[in-house]
Amino acid sequence: MPSSDLPVRDAALCRALARLAGGRGGTVWDEADGVPGDGTAAQVVAERADGTVVRVAGRVAKAHAAGTDPRALAVRLGAAAAPQYAGVLLPPAYGGGPVPLPGGRLGTVWPYGTPVDPHDPAAAPWEEAGTLLALLHTAPVPAPGDLPGPLPPMRGPAKAARALVRMRRAMATSAPMAGPGAPGTTDIPRSRHDAPPGPQVRTPPNCPPGTRQRARPDAPPRSQHDDGPPGPQVRTPPGVPYQSPPGGAPPGTQGWARESTSRPAVRVRLAAAARTVERAWAGLPDWCRDEAPSPNTVTLCHGDFHLGQLVRHPASGGPWHLIDVDDLGLGDPAWDLARPACWYAVGLLPQEIWDRFLGAYARTCRARGAAGATGTAAAAGTAGGLAGPDPWPLLDAPARAVTVQTAALGVAKARAEGRDLDEAEEACVAACARMAAPPGRDDRGDRAELPARPGP
C-alpha cells in the first residue's frame, strides 16, 4: 500500500483511523517528516477540519468533524444501511454506531470505492448521479423503530449559513494577508505581458471536472497553458460594491479591476464582494438561511451532493453509490439538485451536461411513480415537480442559496490566501450581484441567474 503524499498534521488521529480501518497493529507513522512511513499499510486520503480519511486496503476510516452529534450520526449510519437504499447509499462496513477517537472526534468505517476521476470530465457520471438522487428521493423513508432515532433535518441550509460565518470571520481578521502584497513578497502580475506560466483560473469548491477552463458558457476556453489576457476589465472604485456589467460580464472578461494587486487594493475588492454576498444572502427565504424549518420535511436528502460524493463499489468497475452521510436528513430534495443548478446558471456547467443530469433524474422519478414505488405522497409530489416541465420554481431558492454559499467560500478563501477572486469565484459573486439588484436594475427580472428552461 503506497504511503500518502499528504502532510499529516495529526499523527495520533491517523494511527487510530488506520487501526479502525483494519490496519496492521505494527503500522508506524513517521512523525519526523509528518507523512506515513514507506512500509505502512495505511494511506491518508484526506485531512481536513470537516473530515480526515485513512484507507487500509479495501476499507476507509473517517474521523468526522469535531462537535458531530453522535446520536444524529448513528441515525444517518442506520439510514445508509437501510434496505430501501441498497444500491443508492454506500452502507458502512460494519453495524453499530460511531467509534470515539482521540481528541473527542467520532470515527466510522466504510468500504473503499473508486471516486470520480477529476482528470476525465467526459466520463463524469452525471446521468448516474441524477438516477441515484431520484432513487433516494422517491424511496420510502424508514419507519419509526427501524433506526436508532428519528431522522434529523438535512443540513444543506446549515452548511450555507456556516459559509457566511466563515466569510465574515475571514473578512474581520486583522492578521496580515498572505500572498500578493504581503511583506517580503512580490505582487503577482495579472496580464499576459508579465504573468508567470501556469493556470490563472482556479476551480471553486466541488465544481465539476473540467470547469477550470470555462467560467461562462460564452467564455473562450482557457487551458492550463493559456495565460493570455483576461480581456476588458471592469473597474470597481474603492468602497463601491461590486456590480457586474448589465447582462453579465462580456465574454472572457474579469469582473474585478486587476491593475493593482497590492494588499490594500485586494482587501477593498474582497470587502466589496463580501457586501454583495451579504445582500444576496439577506434576500433568501428564511429556511435557506437555516433560520426556519424546511417547508418539506418528508423526503430523505443527501444534503451536500456534488460529484465528489460518488464512488464505484466494488472499486473495480462496480456501480456508483452516494457516499458521505454527514448532511443526510429530511428536507427539500431540490437542495440536492441545487449545486448543479447553480453551476449551470452561472455558466460553470454546460447545458448539455445539465440536461443529461436533470433528464436522468426526471426519467427515474417518473418511472418510480408509474411503478408505485415512491414513498409518501408529499415526497413523490415534490420529486415529481422537479421532474416536471419547469423545475425552476422549486429549484430557484435552493440554487440561489448554494450560489451565495459558493461565493462566500470563495471570498473567505481569497481573503485567507491574500489574492483576488479567480474567474469562477467572480462568476458566483456576479450572480449574487444580480440576485441582490433592486427591482428594475436588471431587465432580466428577479430570476436573472436562474432562467426557466424547458424540462427534459
XYZ file of C-alpha atoms in Angstrom:
456
model
C 0.000 0.000 0.000
C 1.605 3.277 -1.012
C 2.135 5.915 1.593
C 0.306 9.194 1.343
C 1.768 12.290 -0.246
C -0.328 14.442 2.088
C 1.309 16.004 5.134
C -0.117 14.504 8.307
C -0.934 17.132 10.917
C -2.462 14.763 13.480
C -0.438 11.548 13.506
C -2.249 10.154 16.560
C -5.613 10.531 14.864
C -4.346 8.941 11.649
C -2.906 5.997 13.593
C -6.250 5.479 15.303
C -8.053 5.613 11.959
C -5.609 3.114 10.466
C -6.330 0.703 13.311
C -10.071 1.324 12.977
C -9.951 0.559 9.264
C -8.195 -2.734 9.951
C -4.593 -1.689 9.598
C -1.858 -3.906 10.924
C -1.014 -3.372 14.562
C 2.533 -2.526 13.543
C 1.532 0.425 11.383
C 4.074 3.140 12.089
C 3.763 6.782 11.186
C 6.926 8.714 10.531
C 6.210 11.772 12.633
C 9.612 13.259 11.877
C 8.585 14.368 8.400
C 4.835 14.237 9.003
C 3.941 11.530 6.490
C 3.384 7.795 6.803
C 6.472 5.651 6.583
C 7.154 3.791 3.349
C 6.270 0.402 4.817
C 2.894 1.323 6.215
C -0.347 -0.253 5.059
C -2.305 2.949 5.607
C -2.828 5.874 3.269
C -4.132 9.290 4.238
C -6.802 10.132 1.672
C -7.930 13.458 3.132
C -7.163 15.544 6.190
C -9.476 18.493 6.715
C -11.313 20.074 9.617
C -14.582 18.521 8.458
C -13.163 15.035 7.951
C -9.950 13.032 7.993
C -9.964 9.817 5.956
C -7.426 6.974 6.064
C -7.528 3.994 3.726
C -6.298 0.499 4.563
C -6.733 -1.982 1.696
C -10.453 -2.281 0.971
C -11.693 -0.049 3.798
C -11.557 3.595 4.754
C -11.977 5.075 8.225
C -13.280 8.598 8.595
C -12.928 10.987 11.519
C -15.978 13.232 11.399
C -15.867 16.922 12.214
C -15.422 17.950 15.823
C -18.752 18.523 17.505
C -20.661 15.994 15.391
C -23.781 14.817 17.219
C -23.227 11.089 17.920
C -26.945 10.308 18.015
C -27.665 12.031 14.721
C -24.650 10.339 13.126
C -25.834 6.946 14.381
C -29.233 7.542 12.758
C -27.569 8.560 9.495
C -25.443 5.409 9.566
C -28.592 3.363 10.071
C -30.234 5.039 7.097
C -27.219 4.280 4.901
C -27.597 0.608 5.812
C -31.400 0.536 5.383
C -32.571 -1.957 2.736
C -34.626 0.615 0.795
C -31.416 2.483 -0.015
C -29.407 -0.563 -1.100
C -27.531 0.300 -4.264
C -28.085 4.017 -3.656
C -26.211 4.863 -0.433
C -22.928 3.119 0.278
C -23.526 1.265 3.568
C -20.985 1.340 6.401
C -18.575 -1.561 6.632
C -19.985 -2.724 9.933
C -23.081 -2.282 12.095
C -23.250 -0.220 15.226
C -22.711 3.440 15.901
C -19.698 5.709 15.538
C -16.496 4.983 17.449
C -14.817 7.555 19.743
C -11.388 8.680 18.548
C -8.518 10.618 20.145
C -9.414 14.253 20.601
C -13.111 13.558 21.030
C -13.976 13.080 17.353
C -16.108 10.231 16.036
C -14.964 7.569 13.582
C -16.775 5.362 11.100
C -15.594 2.662 8.674
C -16.717 2.251 5.065
C -15.889 0.053 2.089
C -13.385 1.640 -0.240
C -14.816 2.801 -3.548
C -13.253 4.312 -6.647
C -14.034 8.055 -6.833
C -14.856 10.114 -9.895
C -11.735 10.891 -11.905
C -11.351 14.698 -11.884
C -9.000 14.466 -14.864
C -11.561 12.801 -17.126
C -14.564 15.153 -17.297
C -16.025 13.293 -20.281
C -16.501 10.229 -18.077
C -18.192 12.096 -15.195
C -21.287 10.072 -14.220
C -23.917 12.807 -14.468
C -26.744 10.514 -15.561
C -25.913 8.022 -12.822
C -25.884 10.872 -10.290
C -29.325 12.044 -11.371
C -30.642 8.488 -11.171
C -29.236 7.903 -7.678
C -30.698 11.137 -6.333
C -34.105 10.284 -7.786
C -33.979 6.828 -6.194
C -33.012 8.387 -2.876
C -35.815 10.953 -3.010
C -38.555 8.528 -4.009
C -37.707 5.582 -1.738
C -39.924 5.055 1.343
C -38.396 6.651 4.428
C -37.541 4.076 7.148
C -40.402 3.522 9.553
C -40.126 4.612 13.200
C -38.259 1.926 15.070
C -36.150 0.879 12.098
C -33.458 3.409 13.029
C -31.753 4.305 16.321
C -33.807 7.513 16.449
C -35.744 9.996 14.318
C -34.121 11.179 11.113
C -32.506 14.606 11.622
C -33.028 17.525 9.241
C -30.963 17.694 6.100
C -28.036 20.020 6.799
C -27.676 21.846 3.476
C -29.010 25.193 4.762
C -26.839 24.859 7.881
C -23.738 24.468 5.702
C -24.721 27.540 3.704
C -25.054 29.530 6.935
C -21.640 28.299 8.077
C -20.132 29.526 4.803
C -21.378 33.030 5.589
C -19.909 32.804 9.089
C -16.603 31.707 7.611
C -16.588 34.648 5.198
C -17.397 37.111 7.982
C -14.620 35.776 10.174
C -12.137 35.904 7.309
C -13.048 39.493 6.481
C -12.951 40.557 10.139
C -9.474 39.205 10.798
C -6.735 41.737 11.339
C -3.975 39.251 10.518
C -1.709 40.207 7.626
C -2.815 38.803 4.311
C -0.721 36.105 2.741
C 0.053 36.153 -0.944
C 0.280 39.239 -3.128
C 1.176 42.420 -1.334
C 2.309 40.723 1.858
C 5.582 41.897 3.366
C 8.549 40.288 1.720
C 6.604 39.100 -1.321
C 6.248 40.292 -4.884
C 2.849 41.195 -6.277
C 1.576 38.532 -8.664
C 1.066 40.053 -12.108
C -2.237 39.500 -13.862
C -1.647 40.365 -17.536
C -0.172 38.278 -20.323
C 2.823 40.557 -20.528
C 4.091 39.854 -17.027
C 2.172 36.755 -15.841
C 4.071 33.665 -14.785
C 3.357 30.457 -16.704
C 0.597 28.278 -15.360
C -3.143 28.494 -14.861
C -4.781 31.768 -13.849
C -8.213 30.249 -13.216
C -8.947 28.149 -10.153
C -11.912 25.887 -9.635
C -14.251 26.705 -6.723
C -15.036 24.009 -4.137
C -16.674 20.867 -5.513
C -17.012 22.200 -9.044
C -17.497 19.595 -11.770
C -14.425 18.212 -13.526
C -13.243 20.262 -16.455
C -14.640 23.605 -15.318
C -11.198 25.121 -14.768
C -11.162 26.020 -18.469
C -14.568 27.682 -18.821
C -16.184 30.015 -16.327
C -19.115 31.035 -18.556
C -20.843 29.309 -21.474
C -19.720 32.030 -23.871
C -16.221 32.448 -22.469
C -13.318 31.176 -24.576
C -11.659 28.017 -23.273
C -8.561 28.567 -21.149
C -6.146 25.700 -20.976
C -3.619 25.227 -18.205
C -1.004 26.611 -20.590
C -3.037 29.666 -21.604
C -2.117 32.713 -19.589
C -3.427 35.120 -22.187
C -5.111 38.430 -21.436
C -8.320 38.326 -19.462
C -9.974 40.800 -21.824
C -11.616 44.117 -20.949
C -11.584 44.908 -17.256
C -14.440 46.291 -15.214
C -13.130 48.743 -12.687
C -14.607 48.883 -9.192
C -13.706 52.122 -7.394
C -12.606 51.725 -3.766
C -15.556 51.480 -1.390
C -18.117 50.867 -4.143
C -19.935 47.497 -4.015
C -19.095 45.120 -6.801
C -21.586 45.171 -9.677
C -21.367 43.021 -12.750
C -21.994 44.736 -16.084
C -25.597 44.774 -17.385
C -26.369 41.387 -18.854
C -23.367 39.779 -17.230
C -19.670 40.116 -17.905
C -18.716 40.105 -21.607
C -17.009 37.005 -22.967
C -13.592 36.482 -21.481
C -13.766 39.411 -19.101
C -12.805 39.699 -15.474
C -15.229 41.386 -13.090
C -12.557 42.975 -10.898
C -10.051 45.665 -11.666
C -6.687 43.913 -11.972
C -4.456 46.944 -12.249
C -3.398 46.660 -8.596
C -2.621 43.562 -6.594
C -1.393 45.464 -3.547
C -2.669 44.213 -0.235
C -4.984 47.225 0.428
C -6.446 47.075 -3.078
C -7.200 43.366 -2.772
C -8.850 43.986 0.586
C -11.057 46.700 -0.893
C -12.216 44.443 -3.710
C -12.859 41.499 -1.387
C -14.765 43.738 1.031
C -16.973 44.882 -1.848
C -17.539 41.263 -2.858
C -18.425 40.312 0.728
C -21.026 43.101 0.883
C -22.537 41.831 -2.348
C -22.711 38.294 -0.973
C -24.359 39.578 2.216
C -27.064 41.390 0.251
C -27.823 38.286 -1.759
C -27.927 36.220 1.445
C -30.385 38.642 3.061
C -32.781 38.159 0.154
C -33.047 34.389 0.545
C -36.009 32.694 2.243
C -35.557 32.080 5.966
C -35.343 28.312 5.578
C -32.499 28.605 3.068
C -30.554 30.596 5.681
C -31.228 27.907 8.307
C -33.415 30.325 10.255
C -36.640 28.348 9.860
C -37.609 24.713 9.207
C -37.645 23.473 5.639
C -41.097 23.542 4.025
C -40.509 19.900 3.067
C -39.644 17.512 5.881
C -40.749 14.186 4.431
C -38.051 13.466 1.832
C -34.663 11.939 2.635
C -32.000 14.120 1.026
C -28.241 13.816 0.727
C -27.696 17.426 1.764
C -24.298 18.030 0.134
C -24.344 16.497 -3.325
C -21.513 17.005 -5.772
C -19.516 14.590 -7.913
C -17.037 14.032 -5.087
C -19.833 12.235 -3.261
C -19.876 9.354 -5.748
C -17.776 6.183 -5.725
C -17.832 2.900 -7.568
C -18.246 -0.126 -5.326
C -16.884 -2.714 -5.664
C -13.979 -0.490 -6.545
C -13.094 -2.351 -9.739
C -15.915 -1.295 -12.056
C -18.841 -1.637 -9.662
C -21.956 0.549 -9.775
C -21.942 4.112 -8.490
C -23.084 4.851 -4.941
C -23.627 8.044 -2.950
C -21.265 8.489 -0.002
C -20.836 10.871 2.951
C -23.925 10.864 5.166
C -22.842 13.766 7.405
C -25.564 16.033 5.993
C -28.165 13.351 5.218
C -31.650 14.037 6.537
C -35.214 15.099 5.869
C -35.648 18.204 3.772
C -36.326 19.662 0.355
C -34.990 17.406 -2.435
C -34.408 20.482 -4.604
C -31.357 21.173 -2.434
C -29.647 18.057 -3.792
C -30.074 19.422 -7.321
C -29.142 22.963 -6.342
C -25.372 22.782 -6.785
C -25.516 21.544 -10.400
C -28.295 24.110 -10.988
C -26.036 26.833 -9.587
C -23.132 25.754 -11.789
C -25.414 25.727 -14.826
C -26.963 29.113 -14.039
C -23.627 30.909 -13.612
C -22.060 29.216 -16.625
C -19.791 26.669 -14.979
C -21.757 23.673 -16.256
C -22.682 23.314 -19.948
C -26.369 22.986 -20.749
C -25.796 19.587 -22.362
C -24.474 18.170 -19.081
C -27.236 19.834 -17.059
C -29.844 18.334 -19.397
C -28.324 14.881 -19.015
C -28.292 15.137 -15.226
C -31.803 16.547 -14.893
C -33.159 14.235 -17.590
C -31.932 11.131 -15.766
C -33.453 12.437 -12.530
C -36.800 13.131 -14.195
C -36.986 9.791 -16.014
C -36.233 7.879 -12.832
C -38.815 9.816 -10.813
C -41.474 9.192 -13.447
C -40.599 5.511 -13.678
C -40.760 5.127 -9.904
C -44.104 6.896 -9.790
C -45.553 4.757 -12.553
C -44.402 1.614 -10.755
C -45.931 2.769 -7.450
C -42.516 2.520 -5.797
C -42.396 6.002 -4.269
C -42.616 6.839 -0.586
C -45.096 9.354 0.821
C -47.417 11.289 -1.458
C -45.794 14.558 -0.396
C -42.314 13.293 -1.222
C -43.494 11.928 -4.540
C -45.171 15.246 -5.321
C -42.060 17.303 -4.704
C -39.822 14.958 -6.661
C -42.457 14.863 -9.380
C -42.401 18.645 -9.574
C -38.643 18.598 -10.038
C -39.207 16.073 -12.817
C -41.845 18.239 -14.495
C -41.656 20.572 -17.496
C -40.266 23.505 -15.482
C -38.386 22.598 -12.272
C -37.082 26.128 -11.703
C -39.873 27.329 -9.405
C -38.750 24.588 -6.991
C -35.036 24.939 -7.714
C -34.869 28.719 -7.561
C -34.400 29.349 -3.830
C -32.034 26.417 -3.117
C -29.922 27.205 -6.184
C -29.656 30.837 -5.118
C -28.627 29.728 -1.632
C -25.896 27.447 -2.967
C -24.701 30.251 -5.257
C -24.331 32.534 -2.232
C -22.663 29.730 -0.274
C -20.123 29.144 -3.046
C -19.429 32.860 -3.393
C -18.956 33.229 0.373
C -16.459 30.372 0.464
C -14.614 31.908 -2.472
C -14.332 35.276 -0.731
C -13.192 33.616 2.502
C -10.502 31.594 0.749
C -9.315 34.547 -1.310
C -9.016 36.646 1.856
C -7.067 33.907 3.634
C -4.747 33.470 0.642
C -4.277 37.191 0.038
C -5.454 37.149 -3.532
C -8.209 38.443 -5.767
C -11.174 36.325 -6.647
C -10.478 33.967 -9.513
C -12.701 33.849 -12.575
C -15.028 31.120 -11.350
C -15.441 32.771 -7.939
C -16.171 36.056 -9.670
C -18.927 34.367 -11.657
C -20.647 33.399 -8.402
C -20.205 36.873 -6.900
C -21.558 38.408 -10.109
C -24.587 36.143 -9.772
C -25.035 37.407 -6.209
C -24.924 40.981 -7.518
C -27.727 40.271 -9.961
C -29.720 38.409 -7.328
C -29.438 41.387 -4.967
C -30.145 44.051 -7.598
C -33.067 46.376 -6.770
C -36.242 45.995 -8.865
C -35.738 47.422 -12.313
C -31.929 47.320 -12.043
C -31.694 44.111 -14.085
C -34.085 43.904 -17.011
C -33.988 40.126 -16.899
C -36.067 40.108 -13.713
C -35.504 38.565 -10.327
C -34.607 35.193 -11.828
C -31.785 36.562 -13.903
C -29.366 33.885 -12.768
C -31.876 31.045 -12.889
C -33.626 31.288 -16.275
C -36.530 28.947 -16.874
C -35.547 26.085 -19.098
C -37.748 23.506 -20.787
C -37.939 20.271 -18.855
C -36.356 17.107 -20.230
